Short mmCIF file of the C-alpha atoms (twelve columns), coordinates in Angstrom:
data_MODEL
# 
_entry.id   MODEL 
# 
loop_
_atom_site.group_PDB 
_atom_site.id 
_atom_site.type_symbol 
_atom_site.label_atom_id 
_atom_site.label_alt_id 
_atom_site.label_comp_id 
_atom_site.label_asym_id 
_atom_site.label_seq_id 
_atom_site.Cartn_x 
_atom_site.Cartn_y 
_atom_site.Cartn_z 
_atom_site.pdbx_PDB_model_num 
ATOM 1   C CA . MET A 1   22.911  3.734   9.846   1 
ATOM 2   C CA . HIS A 2   20.293  3.582   7.097   1 
ATOM 3   C CA . THR A 3   18.340  6.355   8.823   1 
ATOM 4   C CA . TRP A 4   21.190  8.840   8.459   1 
ATOM 5   C CA . THR A 5   21.908  7.696   4.906   1 
ATOM 6   C CA . VAL A 6   18.317  8.446   3.915   1 
ATOM 7   C CA . ALA A 7   18.538  11.824  5.654   1 
ATOM 8   C CA . GLY A 8   21.689  12.642  3.697   1 
ATOM 9   C CA . GLU A 9   20.070  11.643  0.406   1 
ATOM 10  C CA . ALA A 10  17.031  13.798  1.162   1 
ATOM 11  C CA . ALA A 11  19.239  16.790  1.958   1 
ATOM 12  C CA . LEU A 12  21.210  16.279  -1.262  1 
ATOM 13  C CA . ALA A 13  18.007  16.162  -3.314  1 
ATOM 14  C CA . VAL A 14  16.758  19.403  -1.750  1 
ATOM 15  C CA . SER A 15  20.136  21.064  -2.268  1 
ATOM 16  C CA . LEU A 16  20.373  20.313  -5.967  1 
ATOM 17  C CA . ALA A 17  16.721  20.827  -6.893  1 
ATOM 18  C CA . ASP A 18  17.159  24.585  -7.082  1 
ATOM 19  C CA . SER A 19  20.414  24.633  -9.018  1 
ATOM 20  C CA . MET A 20  19.462  21.944  -11.537 1 
ATOM 21  C CA . PHE A 21  15.702  22.318  -11.990 1 
ATOM 22  C CA . LEU A 22  13.542  24.829  -10.158 1 
ATOM 23  C CA . SER A 23  15.519  28.022  -10.727 1 
ATOM 24  C CA . VAL A 24  15.785  27.832  -14.520 1 
ATOM 25  C CA . SER A 25  13.343  28.022  -17.429 1 
ATOM 26  C CA . PRO A 26  11.427  24.850  -18.394 1 
ATOM 27  C CA . ASP A 27  13.440  24.393  -21.613 1 
ATOM 28  C CA . ALA A 28  16.752  24.761  -19.807 1 
ATOM 29  C CA . ALA A 29  15.548  22.505  -17.008 1 
ATOM 30  C CA . ARG A 30  14.542  19.861  -19.552 1 
ATOM 31  C CA . GLY A 31  18.060  19.788  -20.989 1 
ATOM 32  C CA . ARG A 32  19.623  19.631  -17.542 1 
ATOM 33  C CA . VAL A 33  17.356  16.842  -16.343 1 
ATOM 34  C CA . LEU A 34  17.920  14.819  -19.532 1 
ATOM 35  C CA . ALA A 35  21.653  15.131  -18.944 1 
ATOM 36  C CA . PHE A 36  21.140  14.217  -15.282 1 
ATOM 37  C CA . LEU A 37  19.151  11.087  -16.207 1 
ATOM 38  C CA . ALA A 38  21.711  10.126  -18.821 1 
ATOM 39  C CA . PHE A 39  24.327  10.352  -16.080 1 
ATOM 40  C CA . SER A 40  22.144  8.249   -13.775 1 
ATOM 41  C CA . LEU A 41  21.697  5.588   -16.477 1 
ATOM 42  C CA . ALA A 42  25.439  5.416   -17.037 1 
ATOM 43  C CA . PRO A 43  26.289  3.701   -13.730 1 
ATOM 44  C CA . PHE A 44  23.945  0.860   -14.680 1 
ATOM 45  C CA . LEU A 45  24.923  0.584   -18.326 1 
ATOM 46  C CA . ILE A 46  28.629  0.699   -17.546 1 
ATOM 47  C CA . LEU A 47  28.945  -0.716  -14.051 1 
ATOM 48  C CA . ALA A 48  25.869  -2.890  -13.367 1 
ATOM 49  C CA . ARG A 49  27.532  -6.099  -14.567 1 
ATOM 50  C CA . PHE A 50  30.649  -5.427  -12.521 1 
ATOM 51  C CA . ILE A 51  29.450  -3.855  -9.238  1 
ATOM 52  C CA . GLY A 52  28.222  -7.105  -7.690  1 
ATOM 53  C CA . PRO A 53  31.220  -9.301  -8.597  1 
ATOM 54  C CA . PHE A 54  33.644  -6.529  -7.589  1 
ATOM 55  C CA . LEU A 55  32.003  -6.171  -4.175  1 
ATOM 56  C CA . ASP A 56  31.956  -9.941  -3.742  1 
ATOM 57  C CA . ARG A 57  35.738  -10.104 -4.189  1 
ATOM 58  C CA . MET A 58  36.475  -7.306  -1.709  1 
ATOM 59  C CA . PRO A 59  38.243  -8.680  1.405   1 
ATOM 60  C CA . GLY A 60  35.965  -6.819  3.805   1 
ATOM 61  C CA . GLY A 61  32.758  -7.721  1.975   1 
ATOM 62  C CA . ARG A 62  29.550  -5.772  2.334   1 
ATOM 63  C CA . ARG A 63  30.362  -4.257  5.741   1 
ATOM 64  C CA . LEU A 64  33.546  -2.602  4.509   1 
ATOM 65  C CA . THR A 65  31.722  -1.462  1.382   1 
ATOM 66  C CA . VAL A 66  28.966  0.312   3.317   1 
ATOM 67  C CA . VAL A 67  31.447  1.997   5.649   1 
ATOM 68  C CA . ALA A 68  33.672  3.179   2.798   1 
ATOM 69  C CA . LEU A 69  30.690  4.380   0.771   1 
ATOM 70  C CA . SER A 70  29.358  6.484   3.637   1 
ATOM 71  C CA . PHE A 71  32.659  8.269   4.181   1 
ATOM 72  C CA . ALA A 72  33.169  8.719   0.433   1 
ATOM 73  C CA . ARG A 73  29.718  10.263  0.057   1 
ATOM 74  C CA . ALA A 74  30.430  12.677  2.914   1 
ATOM 75  C CA . ALA A 75  33.633  13.792  1.185   1 
ATOM 76  C CA . LEU A 76  31.758  14.127  -2.105  1 
ATOM 77  C CA . MET A 77  29.194  16.461  -0.508  1 
ATOM 78  C CA . ILE A 78  32.040  18.756  0.514   1 
ATOM 79  C CA . ALA A 79  33.352  18.707  -3.060  1 
ATOM 80  C CA . ILE A 80  29.901  19.582  -4.424  1 
ATOM 81  C CA . MET A 81  29.723  22.480  -1.951  1 
ATOM 82  C CA . ARG A 82  32.943  23.783  -3.461  1 
ATOM 83  C CA . TRP A 83  32.023  23.401  -7.156  1 
ATOM 84  C CA . ILE A 84  28.209  23.607  -7.166  1 
ATOM 85  C CA . ASP A 85  28.211  26.605  -9.538  1 
ATOM 86  C CA . SER A 86  30.649  25.158  -12.073 1 
ATOM 87  C CA . LEU A 87  30.469  22.618  -14.883 1 
ATOM 88  C CA . SER A 88  32.250  20.196  -12.577 1 
ATOM 89  C CA . LEU A 89  28.878  19.673  -10.874 1 
ATOM 90  C CA . PHE A 90  27.825  17.097  -13.477 1 
ATOM 91  C CA . ALA A 91  30.988  15.047  -12.986 1 
ATOM 92  C CA . LEU A 92  30.494  15.179  -9.232  1 
ATOM 93  C CA . MET A 93  26.836  14.213  -9.621  1 
ATOM 94  C CA . PHE A 94  27.883  11.241  -11.736 1 
ATOM 95  C CA . ALA A 95  30.152  10.136  -8.893  1 
ATOM 96  C CA . ALA A 96  27.316  10.703  -6.380  1 
ATOM 97  C CA . LEU A 97  24.945  8.573   -8.472  1 
ATOM 98  C CA . VAL A 98  27.458  5.757   -8.793  1 
ATOM 99  C CA . LEU A 99  27.995  5.711   -5.024  1 
ATOM 100 C CA . ALA A 100 24.221  5.865   -4.382  1 
ATOM 101 C CA . LYS A 101 23.572  2.915   -6.701  1 
ATOM 102 C CA . VAL A 102 26.395  0.877   -5.194  1 
ATOM 103 C CA . TYR A 103 24.966  1.577   -1.727  1 
ATOM 104 C CA . GLY A 104 21.477  0.525   -2.842  1 
ATOM 105 C CA . VAL A 105 22.759  -2.725  -4.334  1 
ATOM 106 C CA . SER A 106 24.939  -3.429  -1.284  1 
ATOM 107 C CA . ARG A 107 22.084  -2.806  1.159   1 
ATOM 108 C CA . SER A 108 19.747  -5.103  -0.782  1 
ATOM 109 C CA . ALA A 109 22.408  -7.792  -0.881  1 
ATOM 110 C CA . MET A 110 23.250  -7.318  2.804   1 
ATOM 111 C CA . MET A 111 19.691  -7.671  4.128   1 
ATOM 112 C CA . PRO A 112 19.466  -11.485 3.694   1 
ATOM 113 C CA . THR A 113 22.746  -11.929 5.579   1 
ATOM 114 C CA . VAL A 114 21.531  -10.136 8.721   1 
ATOM 115 C CA . THR A 115 17.856  -11.160 8.685   1 
ATOM 116 C CA . PRO A 116 16.362  -14.665 8.957   1 
ATOM 117 C CA . ALA A 117 14.432  -15.756 5.891   1 
ATOM 118 C CA . SER A 118 11.165  -15.847 7.817   1 
ATOM 119 C CA . ASP A 119 11.604  -12.210 8.874   1 
ATOM 120 C CA . LEU A 120 12.977  -10.806 5.619   1 
ATOM 121 C CA . MET A 121 9.708   -9.417  4.261   1 
ATOM 122 C CA . ALA A 122 8.787   -7.839  7.589   1 
ATOM 123 C CA . ALA A 123 12.256  -6.281  7.825   1 
ATOM 124 C CA . ASN A 124 11.948  -4.843  4.322   1 
ATOM 125 C CA . GLY A 125 8.568   -3.393  5.259   1 
ATOM 126 C CA . GLN A 126 10.030  -1.789  8.364   1 
ATOM 127 C CA . ILE A 127 12.863  -0.280  6.326   1 
ATOM 128 C CA . GLY A 128 10.319  1.054   3.848   1 
ATOM 129 C CA . ARG A 129 8.395   2.771   6.638   1 
ATOM 130 C CA . LEU A 130 11.599  4.115   8.148   1 
ATOM 131 C CA . THR A 131 12.775  5.470   4.793   1 
ATOM 132 C CA . GLY A 132 9.523   7.328   4.243   1 
ATOM 133 C CA . ILE A 133 9.446   8.844   7.720   1 
ATOM 134 C CA . VAL A 134 13.082  9.920   7.678   1 
ATOM 135 C CA . GLY A 135 12.752  11.365  4.184   1 
ATOM 136 C CA . ILE A 136 9.871   13.556  5.323   1 
ATOM 137 C CA . VAL A 137 11.503  14.579  8.613   1 
ATOM 138 C CA . ALA A 138 14.933  15.306  7.117   1 
ATOM 139 C CA . GLY A 139 13.447  17.250  4.221   1 
ATOM 140 C CA . GLY A 140 12.263  19.988  6.604   1 
ATOM 141 C CA . PRO A 141 15.644  21.038  8.050   1 
ATOM 142 C CA . ALA A 142 17.277  20.629  4.644   1 
ATOM 143 C CA . ALA A 143 14.674  22.919  3.048   1 
ATOM 144 C CA . LEU A 144 15.199  25.562  5.751   1 
ATOM 145 C CA . LEU A 145 18.963  25.454  5.231   1 
ATOM 146 C CA . GLN A 146 18.421  25.569  1.473   1 
ATOM 147 C CA . MET A 147 16.539  28.857  1.860   1 
ATOM 148 C CA . VAL A 148 19.721  30.339  3.304   1 
ATOM 149 C CA . SER A 149 22.241  28.606  1.047   1 
ATOM 150 C CA . SER A 150 22.524  25.381  -0.934  1 
ATOM 151 C CA . ARG A 151 25.933  24.872  0.637   1 
ATOM 152 C CA . LEU A 152 24.397  24.695  4.112   1 
ATOM 153 C CA . SER A 153 22.020  21.891  3.130   1 
ATOM 154 C CA . LEU A 154 24.924  20.102  1.427   1 
ATOM 155 C CA . GLY A 155 26.867  20.447  4.680   1 
ATOM 156 C CA . PHE A 156 23.932  18.843  6.478   1 
ATOM 157 C CA . ALA A 157 24.051  15.981  3.954   1 
ATOM 158 C CA . ALA A 158 27.790  15.542  4.546   1 
ATOM 159 C CA . PHE A 159 27.183  15.357  8.313   1 
ATOM 160 C CA . CYS A 160 24.473  12.702  7.828   1 
ATOM 161 C CA . PHE A 161 26.680  10.522  5.597   1 
ATOM 162 C CA . LEU A 162 29.589  10.868  8.016   1 
ATOM 163 C CA . LEU A 163 27.436  9.755   10.935  1 
ATOM 164 C CA . ALA A 164 26.089  6.849   8.837   1 
ATOM 165 C CA . GLY A 165 29.666  5.697   8.225   1 
ATOM 166 C CA . ILE A 166 30.492  5.822   11.918  1 
ATOM 167 C CA . LEU A 167 27.384  3.791   12.772  1 
ATOM 168 C CA . ALA A 168 28.162  1.290   9.995   1 
ATOM 169 C CA . LEU A 169 31.363  0.360   11.835  1 
ATOM 170 C CA . SER A 170 29.152  -1.468  14.338  1 
ATOM 171 C CA . LEU A 171 27.791  -3.859  11.697  1 
ATOM 172 C CA . PRO A 172 28.750  -7.538  12.198  1 
ATOM 173 C CA . ARG A 173 32.148  -8.368  10.755  1 
ATOM 174 C CA . ARG A 174 30.739  -11.558 9.275   1 
ATOM 175 C CA . LEU A 175 29.127  -9.591  6.441   1 
ATOM 176 C CA . VAL A 176 31.526  -10.924 3.840   1 
ATOM 177 C CA . GLY A 177 30.881  -10.890 0.130   1 
ATOM 178 C CA . VAL A 178 29.323  -13.751 -1.813  1 
ATOM 179 C CA . ARG A 179 32.194  -15.661 -3.365  1 
ATOM 180 C CA . THR A 180 30.565  -18.928 -4.408  1 
ATOM 181 C CA . PRO A 181 29.970  -19.154 -8.174  1 
ATOM 182 C CA . GLU A 182 26.427  -19.312 -9.490  1 
ATOM 183 C CA . SER A 183 25.318  -22.946 -9.764  1 
ATOM 184 C CA . ASP A 184 23.169  -24.429 -12.510 1 
ATOM 185 C CA . LEU A 185 20.360  -24.996 -10.002 1 
ATOM 186 C CA . GLU A 186 20.488  -21.355 -8.891  1 
ATOM 187 C CA . ARG A 187 20.464  -20.198 -12.504 1 
ATOM 188 C CA . ARG A 188 17.427  -22.357 -13.309 1 
ATOM 189 C CA . GLU A 189 15.514  -21.126 -10.275 1 
ATOM 190 C CA . LEU A 190 16.203  -17.473 -11.041 1 
ATOM 191 C CA . HIS A 191 14.997  -18.014 -14.619 1 
ATOM 192 C CA . SER A 192 11.873  -19.945 -13.617 1 
ATOM 193 C CA . PRO A 193 8.585   -18.662 -15.108 1 
ATOM 194 C CA . ALA A 194 7.309   -17.429 -11.720 1 
ATOM 195 C CA . VAL A 195 10.401  -15.337 -10.998 1 
ATOM 196 C CA . VAL A 196 10.705  -13.961 -14.543 1 
ATOM 197 C CA . ARG A 197 7.001   -13.044 -14.592 1 
ATOM 198 C CA . ALA A 198 7.200   -11.295 -11.225 1 
ATOM 199 C CA . ALA A 199 10.376  -9.455  -12.252 1 
ATOM 200 C CA . SER A 200 8.634   -8.147  -15.374 1 
ATOM 201 C CA . ALA A 201 5.689   -6.903  -13.302 1 
ATOM 202 C CA . MET A 202 8.031   -5.170  -10.859 1 
ATOM 203 C CA . ALA A 203 9.903   -3.509  -13.724 1 
ATOM 204 C CA . ALA A 204 6.601   -2.168  -15.113 1 
ATOM 205 C CA . LEU A 205 5.714   -0.674  -11.728 1 
ATOM 206 C CA . ARG A 206 9.120   1.005   -11.513 1 
ATOM 207 C CA . ILE A 207 8.818   2.385   -15.052 1 
ATOM 208 C CA . ALA A 208 5.442   3.891   -14.165 1 
ATOM 209 C CA . SER A 209 6.881   5.399   -10.967 1 
ATOM 210 C CA . GLY A 210 9.870   6.976   -12.695 1 
ATOM 211 C CA . PHE A 211 7.718   8.300   -15.538 1 
ATOM 212 C CA . LEU A 212 5.116   9.849   -13.230 1 
ATOM 213 C CA . PHE A 213 7.660   11.657  -11.053 1 
ATOM 214 C CA . PHE A 214 9.241   13.607  -13.898 1 
ATOM 215 C CA . HIS A 215 5.982   13.963  -15.811 1 
ATOM 216 C CA . LEU A 216 4.390   15.758  -12.879 1 
ATOM 217 C CA . ALA A 217 7.535   17.810  -12.266 1 
ATOM 218 C CA . PHE A 218 7.445   19.309  -15.771 1 
ATOM 219 C CA . TRP A 219 3.685   19.465  -16.318 1 
ATOM 220 C CA . LEU A 220 2.984   21.199  -13.012 1 
ATOM 221 C CA . ARG A 221 5.577   23.863  -13.788 1 
ATOM 222 C CA . THR A 222 3.116   25.210  -16.353 1 
ATOM 223 C CA . GLU A 223 0.297   25.369  -13.792 1 
ATOM 224 C CA . LYS A 224 -0.391  28.039  -11.191 1 
ATOM 225 C CA . ALA A 225 1.375   27.219  -7.895  1 
ATOM 226 C CA . GLY A 226 2.925   24.260  -9.688  1 
ATOM 227 C CA . THR A 227 5.785   23.835  -7.206  1 
ATOM 228 C CA . ALA A 228 3.344   23.652  -4.299  1 
ATOM 229 C CA . TRP A 229 1.226   21.082  -6.150  1 
ATOM 230 C CA . PHE A 230 4.320   19.002  -6.911  1 
ATOM 231 C CA . ALA A 231 5.380   19.106  -3.257  1 
ATOM 232 C CA . LEU A 232 1.875   18.006  -2.257  1 
ATOM 233 C CA . ALA A 233 2.001   15.124  -4.746  1 
ATOM 234 C CA . LEU A 234 5.315   13.928  -3.314  1 
ATOM 235 C CA . GLY A 235 3.918   14.244  0.203   1 
ATOM 236 C CA . VAL A 236 0.913   12.118  -0.735  1 
ATOM 237 C CA . GLY A 237 3.256   9.593   -2.321  1 
ATOM 238 C CA . SER A 238 5.365   9.376   0.836   1 
ATOM 239 C CA . VAL A 239 2.309   8.891   3.038   1 
ATOM 240 C CA . SER A 240 0.869   6.211   0.741   1 
ATOM 241 C CA . THR A 241 4.214   4.397   0.794   1 
ATOM 242 C CA . LEU A 242 4.172   4.420   4.600   1 
ATOM 243 C CA . VAL A 243 0.634   3.047   4.636   1 
ATOM 244 C CA . ALA A 244 1.471   0.344   2.081   1 
ATOM 245 C CA . ASN A 245 4.525   -0.801  4.025   1 
ATOM 246 C CA . SER A 246 2.470   -0.829  7.225   1 
ATOM 247 C CA . ILE A 247 -0.230  -3.128  5.816   1 
ATOM 248 C CA . ALA A 248 2.106   -5.289  3.715   1 
ATOM 249 C CA . GLY A 249 2.348   -7.979  6.387   1 
ATOM 250 C CA . VAL A 250 -1.418  -8.317  6.636   1 
ATOM 251 C CA . VAL A 251 -1.825  -8.363  2.858   1 
ATOM 252 C CA . ARG A 252 0.830   -11.034 2.433   1 
ATOM 253 C CA . ARG A 253 -0.842  -13.317 4.997   1 
ATOM 254 C CA . ARG A 254 -4.212  -13.076 3.254   1 
ATOM 255 C CA . VAL A 255 -3.388  -12.754 -0.444  1 
ATOM 256 C CA . ARG A 256 -0.956  -14.655 -2.632  1 
ATOM 257 C CA . GLU A 257 1.997   -12.689 -3.944  1 
ATOM 258 C CA . HIS A 258 1.069   -13.183 -7.591  1 
ATOM 259 C CA . VAL A 259 -2.389  -11.784 -6.885  1 
ATOM 260 C CA . VAL A 260 -0.806  -8.704  -5.273  1 
ATOM 261 C CA . LEU A 261 1.281   -8.062  -8.387  1 
ATOM 262 C CA . GLU A 262 -1.629  -8.628  -10.807 1 
ATOM 263 C CA . VAL A 263 -3.988  -6.400  -8.811  1 
ATOM 264 C CA . SER A 264 -1.274  -3.729  -8.561  1 
ATOM 265 C CA . LEU A 265 -0.920  -3.636  -12.349 1 
ATOM 266 C CA . VAL A 266 -4.687  -3.523  -12.850 1 
ATOM 267 C CA . VAL A 267 -4.964  -0.645  -10.374 1 
ATOM 268 C CA . VAL A 268 -2.259  1.276   -12.264 1 
ATOM 269 C CA . ALA A 269 -4.172  0.740   -15.506 1 
ATOM 270 C CA . VAL A 270 -7.557  1.789   -14.118 1 
ATOM 271 C CA . VAL A 271 -6.385  4.803   -12.115 1 
ATOM 272 C CA . GLY A 272 -4.028  5.920   -14.889 1 
ATOM 273 C CA . LEU A 273 -6.761  5.906   -17.530 1 
ATOM 274 C CA . GLY A 274 -9.232  7.465   -15.093 1 
ATOM 275 C CA . SER A 275 -6.771  10.267  -14.332 1 
ATOM 276 C CA . ALA A 276 -6.302  10.828  -18.075 1 
ATOM 277 C CA . TYR A 277 -10.073 11.151  -18.492 1 
ATOM 278 C CA . LEU A 278 -10.336 13.697  -15.655 1 
ATOM 279 C CA . GLY A 279 -7.103  15.461  -16.616 1 
ATOM 280 C CA . SER A 280 -6.940  17.495  -13.404 1 
ATOM 281 C CA . ILE A 281 -4.159  18.204  -10.955 1 
ATOM 282 C CA . THR A 282 -6.115  16.428  -8.237  1 
ATOM 283 C CA . ALA A 283 -6.291  13.310  -10.424 1 
ATOM 284 C CA . GLY A 284 -2.524  13.444  -10.855 1 
ATOM 285 C CA . ILE A 285 -1.985  13.681  -7.104  1 
ATOM 286 C CA . VAL A 286 -4.298  10.719  -6.509  1 
ATOM 287 C CA . LEU A 287 -2.418  8.764   -9.189  1 
ATOM 288 C CA . THR A 288 0.851   9.576   -7.425  1 
ATOM 289 C CA . GLY A 289 -0.440  8.123   -4.180  1 
ATOM 290 C CA . VAL A 290 -1.639  4.989   -5.963  1 
ATOM 291 C CA . ILE A 291 1.613   4.461   -7.885  1 
ATOM 292 C CA . TYR A 292 3.729   4.811   -4.747  1 
ATOM 293 C CA . ALA A 293 1.471   2.468   -2.756  1 
ATOM 294 C CA . VAL A 294 1.287   -0.352  -5.313  1 
ATOM 295 C CA . GLY A 295 5.017   0.039   -5.940  1 
ATOM 296 C CA . ALA A 296 5.739   -0.611  -2.267  1 
ATOM 297 C CA . LEU A 297 3.349   -3.579  -2.098  1 
ATOM 298 C CA . GLY A 298 4.661   -4.966  -5.367  1 
ATOM 299 C CA . LYS A 299 8.255   -4.783  -4.161  1 
ATOM 300 C CA . LEU A 300 7.488   -6.797  -1.037  1 
ATOM 301 C CA . ALA A 301 5.474   -9.329  -3.073  1 
ATOM 302 C CA . PHE A 302 8.323   -9.713  -5.546  1 
ATOM 303 C CA . ASP A 303 10.857  -10.190 -2.743  1 
ATOM 304 C CA . SER A 304 8.666   -12.914 -1.293  1 
ATOM 305 C CA . ILE A 305 8.372   -14.684 -4.656  1 
ATOM 306 C CA . LEU A 306 12.124  -14.515 -5.153  1 
ATOM 307 C CA . GLN A 307 12.676  -15.987 -1.710  1 
ATOM 308 C CA . THR A 308 10.190  -18.856 -2.063  1 
ATOM 309 C CA . ARG A 309 10.638  -19.755 -5.757  1 
ATOM 310 C CA . ALA A 310 14.435  -19.669 -5.719  1 
ATOM 311 C CA . PRO A 311 15.301  -21.259 -2.337  1 
ATOM 312 C CA . ASP A 312 18.669  -22.554 -3.552  1 
ATOM 313 C CA . ALA A 313 19.803  -19.240 -5.017  1 
ATOM 314 C CA . ASN A 314 22.182  -17.049 -3.083  1 
ATOM 315 C CA . ARG A 315 19.801  -14.383 -1.782  1 
ATOM 316 C CA . SER A 316 22.417  -11.670 -1.526  1 
ATOM 317 C CA . ARG A 317 23.408  -12.055 -5.162  1 
ATOM 318 C CA . ALA A 318 19.806  -12.417 -6.360  1 
ATOM 319 C CA . PHE A 319 18.501  -9.389  -4.465  1 
ATOM 320 C CA . ALA A 320 21.395  -7.261  -5.716  1 
ATOM 321 C CA . ARG A 321 20.794  -8.334  -9.320  1 
ATOM 322 C CA . TYR A 322 17.096  -7.558  -9.374  1 
ATOM 323 C CA . GLU A 323 17.411  -4.325  -7.414  1 
ATOM 324 C CA . THR A 324 19.844  -3.125  -10.069 1 
ATOM 325 C CA . ARG A 325 17.353  -3.980  -12.810 1 
ATOM 326 C CA . ASN A 326 14.484  -2.307  -10.978 1 
ATOM 327 C CA . GLN A 327 16.399  0.921   -10.484 1 
ATOM 328 C CA . LEU A 328 17.380  0.886   -14.157 1 
ATOM 329 C CA . ALA A 329 13.694  0.558   -15.115 1 
ATOM 330 C CA . GLN A 330 12.756  3.513   -12.906 1 
ATOM 331 C CA . VAL A 331 15.421  5.765   -14.402 1 
ATOM 332 C CA . ALA A 332 14.416  4.708   -17.921 1 
ATOM 333 C CA . GLY A 333 10.799  5.692   -17.190 1 
ATOM 334 C CA . GLY A 334 11.928  9.127   -16.049 1 
ATOM 335 C CA . PHE A 335 14.068  9.571   -19.151 1 
ATOM 336 C CA . VAL A 336 11.069  8.901   -21.420 1 
ATOM 337 C CA . ALA A 337 8.916   11.395  -19.487 1 
ATOM 338 C CA . VAL A 338 11.474  14.173  -19.835 1 
ATOM 339 C CA . ALA A 339 12.198  13.406  -23.486 1 
ATOM 340 C CA . LEU A 340 8.504   13.441  -24.479 1 
ATOM 341 C CA . THR A 341 7.182   16.044  -21.981 1 
ATOM 342 C CA . PRO A 342 3.527   15.243  -22.772 1 
ATOM 343 C CA . SER A 343 0.575   17.185  -21.426 1 
ATOM 344 C CA . GLY A 344 -0.905  16.088  -18.109 1 
ATOM 345 C CA . PRO A 345 -3.738  13.886  -19.419 1 
ATOM 346 C CA . VAL A 346 -1.564  12.328  -22.140 1 
ATOM 347 C CA . GLY A 347 1.070   11.406  -19.573 1 
ATOM 348 C CA . PHE A 348 -1.553  9.837   -17.324 1 
ATOM 349 C CA . ALA A 349 -2.874  7.866   -20.314 1 
ATOM 350 C CA . LEU A 350 0.628   6.545   -21.011 1 
ATOM 351 C CA . ILE A 351 0.866   5.336   -17.427 1 
ATOM 352 C CA . GLY A 352 -2.515  3.653   -17.792 1 
ATOM 353 C CA . ALA A 353 -1.290  2.018   -21.002 1 
ATOM 354 C CA . ILE A 354 1.772   0.692   -19.176 1 
ATOM 355 C CA . GLY A 355 -0.563  -0.833  -16.594 1 
ATOM 356 C CA . VAL A 356 -2.837  -2.375  -19.237 1 
ATOM 357 C CA . VAL A 357 -0.006  -3.984  -21.208 1 
ATOM 358 C CA . ALA A 358 1.739   -5.250  -18.079 1 
ATOM 359 C CA . ALA A 359 -1.470  -6.592  -16.484 1 
ATOM 360 C CA . VAL A 360 -2.555  -8.424  -19.642 1 
ATOM 361 C CA . SER A 361 0.930   -9.855  -20.160 1 
ATOM 362 C CA . TYR A 362 1.121   -11.000 -16.555 1 
ATOM 363 C CA . ALA A 363 -2.306  -12.638 -16.678 1 
ATOM 364 C CA . LEU A 364 -1.563  -14.474 -19.928 1 
ATOM 365 C CA . ARG A 365 1.806   -15.719 -18.702 1 
ATOM 366 C CA . TYR A 366 0.323   -16.719 -15.339 1 
# 
């Protein structure tokens, strides 16, 4: 199910890249992307506090939610095919973003209900590897269809979401929502210093990731063969994510989770400042690989901390809450990058500064 969902999301991204970003001038693209990010922030600012409780009260729980979301996203792809060249595209994209965020929160909340606690980190690592592989594989056919028509790649996305919905029907019916109220003990555990510190570190990594993606997208447009360089950077990032998810189990057995987060922040600081000093495209590509790798390792370390330091908290509710916050941090980082549009070295220096501040804060609070 998740495989086809990822394939559909990859096809949607390829389909809309041309109409919203690559085919227009940098100034026009900047305005469009700012509007796009504002739309993507809106689901969190408006709906984040209500998505989880609403899903918890649904009679069919998480299983029904995932099935309904898949079919709704397939129908939405058909609508985007129809109105891709009109102003209605932004309203449809807002709906697509809301559904994507609800799916992400639901999947994070659903994982603890279908996976034993002892296997949760390994399962998350496997999903991370699967997501990276499918994103790369599905991007190829979607790109070929995009060369013919954006509507063809959107049709491919609709097919993927439809198949994901059909497969989701086989999920266990026991995946009901979380209806027990949050206890005082759960609240204290989720606000313990270890969990709060780890959540802050994870948010910093997501901010750096969101900032770097859009920073490279706009900076490389001013460079020769910028689109090819940007594609290479994303490819390196996908490969580094696969590698990080593959070694996460070994790292977790040998290194404490807090050490993983602290080292990840230090690496962001060092590589970010080093890339700023070099100021080259190659340095930016290397930084992309590093950011994606430490982001993957940091996510698994944070999940482990949340599991061990808040054993009495409802894991479905806790994972959904923090995944919402992490995605909000990533979108906020992208918004800052587009609003400022700094030069390449300056943007790398800002990422290094994020790493320095976060690493120092984490060390002092630890």
